[in-house]
Amino acid sequence: MDKALEGAGGPTIRVLIADDQPLVRRGLALILGPARDITVVAEAENGAQALALAREHRPDVVVMDIRMPVLDGVAATGRLAQDLPECRVLALSTFDMDEYVVAALRAGAYGFLPKDSSPEDLVAAIRTVRTGEAIVAPRLLTRLISAYVRTERVAPPDRRHPAAGNTIGLTPREVEVWHLLATGLDNNEIGSAMEISVSTVKNYITSIFDKLGVRDRAQAVIAAYESGLVAVRQAGAPE
């Protein structure tokens, strides 16, 4: 890696910003400017341009607006996931209950943030996404998917995921971990609920991801809703 792109704490995270609004792009770049371990290498005004610039600059993270002209963020994310899987996509949305965010996660985004998130949250999310971890908070993700599935009434199974419609191949304990994960518990909470260590929880989750054919926590939660493992809370139902 170019030494000029290395910060005091290690290699710099190369970021591409994709948003159709110039003021938003400039604002995001200014927010990221003070972070010594982050460098904005390019800015794109639509999904097609984001793809071209990603191929040229090979960023570590693409901060991708969902709704853009020419090629939207969902389609661009899908192509990036296929063509440049080393680029981690962090999707942005004006609304945190936006069905397009679920589509972005399915397409390969590593997570999302609403556009009114704090600068600190944005910087932290980019650092997390760079490591290959999903950055959507479990409870927020659960509410998002619940709202999306309820809007659609019945979510069609995603046939790209072997788990859709069944839990074949999972042990009873793995199904239990999957259910707890999908209802919003983090690893510590799952361990407490099942009276097992966090390391054991992590081993279960690794096995679950492999058997379901999903990449991360976000896709595992989507698969849980689509399989019927987790019931969608109806509007007006008590929390």
mmCIF file of C-alpha atoms in Angstrom, residues 15-19 28 32 44 50 61-65 68 88-92 122 126:
data_model
loop_
_atom_site.group_PDB
_atom_site.id
_atom_site.type_symbol
_atom_site.label_atom_id
_atom_site.label_comp_id
_atom_site.label_asym_id
_atom_site.label_seq_id
_atom_site.Cartn_x
_atom_site.Cartn_y
_atom_site.Cartn_z
ATOM 1 C CA VAL A 15 -13.411 5.374 1.066
ATOM 2 C CA LEU A 16 -15.529 6.153 -1.978
ATOM 3 C CA ILE A 17 -18.627 8.295 -1.410
ATOM 4 C CA ALA A 18 -21.608 7.772 -3.734
ATOM 5 C CA ASP A 19 -24.556 10.185 -3.454
ATOM 6 C CA LEU A 28 -19.696 13.360 4.219
ATOM 7 C CA LEU A 32 -14.480 11.995 7.411
ATOM 8 C CA ALA A 44 -19.627 9.556 -7.363
ATOM 9 C CA ALA A 50 -19.591 4.583 -8.355
ATOM 10 C CA VAL A 61 -15.378 0.938 1.768
ATOM 11 C CA VAL A 62 -18.045 2.443 -0.469
ATOM 12 C CA VAL A 63 -20.502 4.723 1.353
ATOM 13 C CA MET A 64 -23.486 4.184 -0.924
ATOM 14 C CA ASP A 65 -26.707 6.177 -1.073
ATOM 15 C CA MET A 68 -29.624 7.547 -7.014
ATOM 16 C CA ARG A 88 -17.336 -3.291 1.616
ATOM 17 C CA VAL A 89 -20.546 -1.334 1.018
ATOM 18 C CA LEU A 90 -22.069 0.794 3.769
ATOM 19 C CA ALA A 91 -25.534 1.794 2.574
ATOM 20 C CA LEU A 92 -27.122 5.106 3.541
ATOM 21 C CA LEU A 122 -20.467 7.144 10.531
ATOM 22 C CA ILE A 126 -16.800 2.608 8.254
#
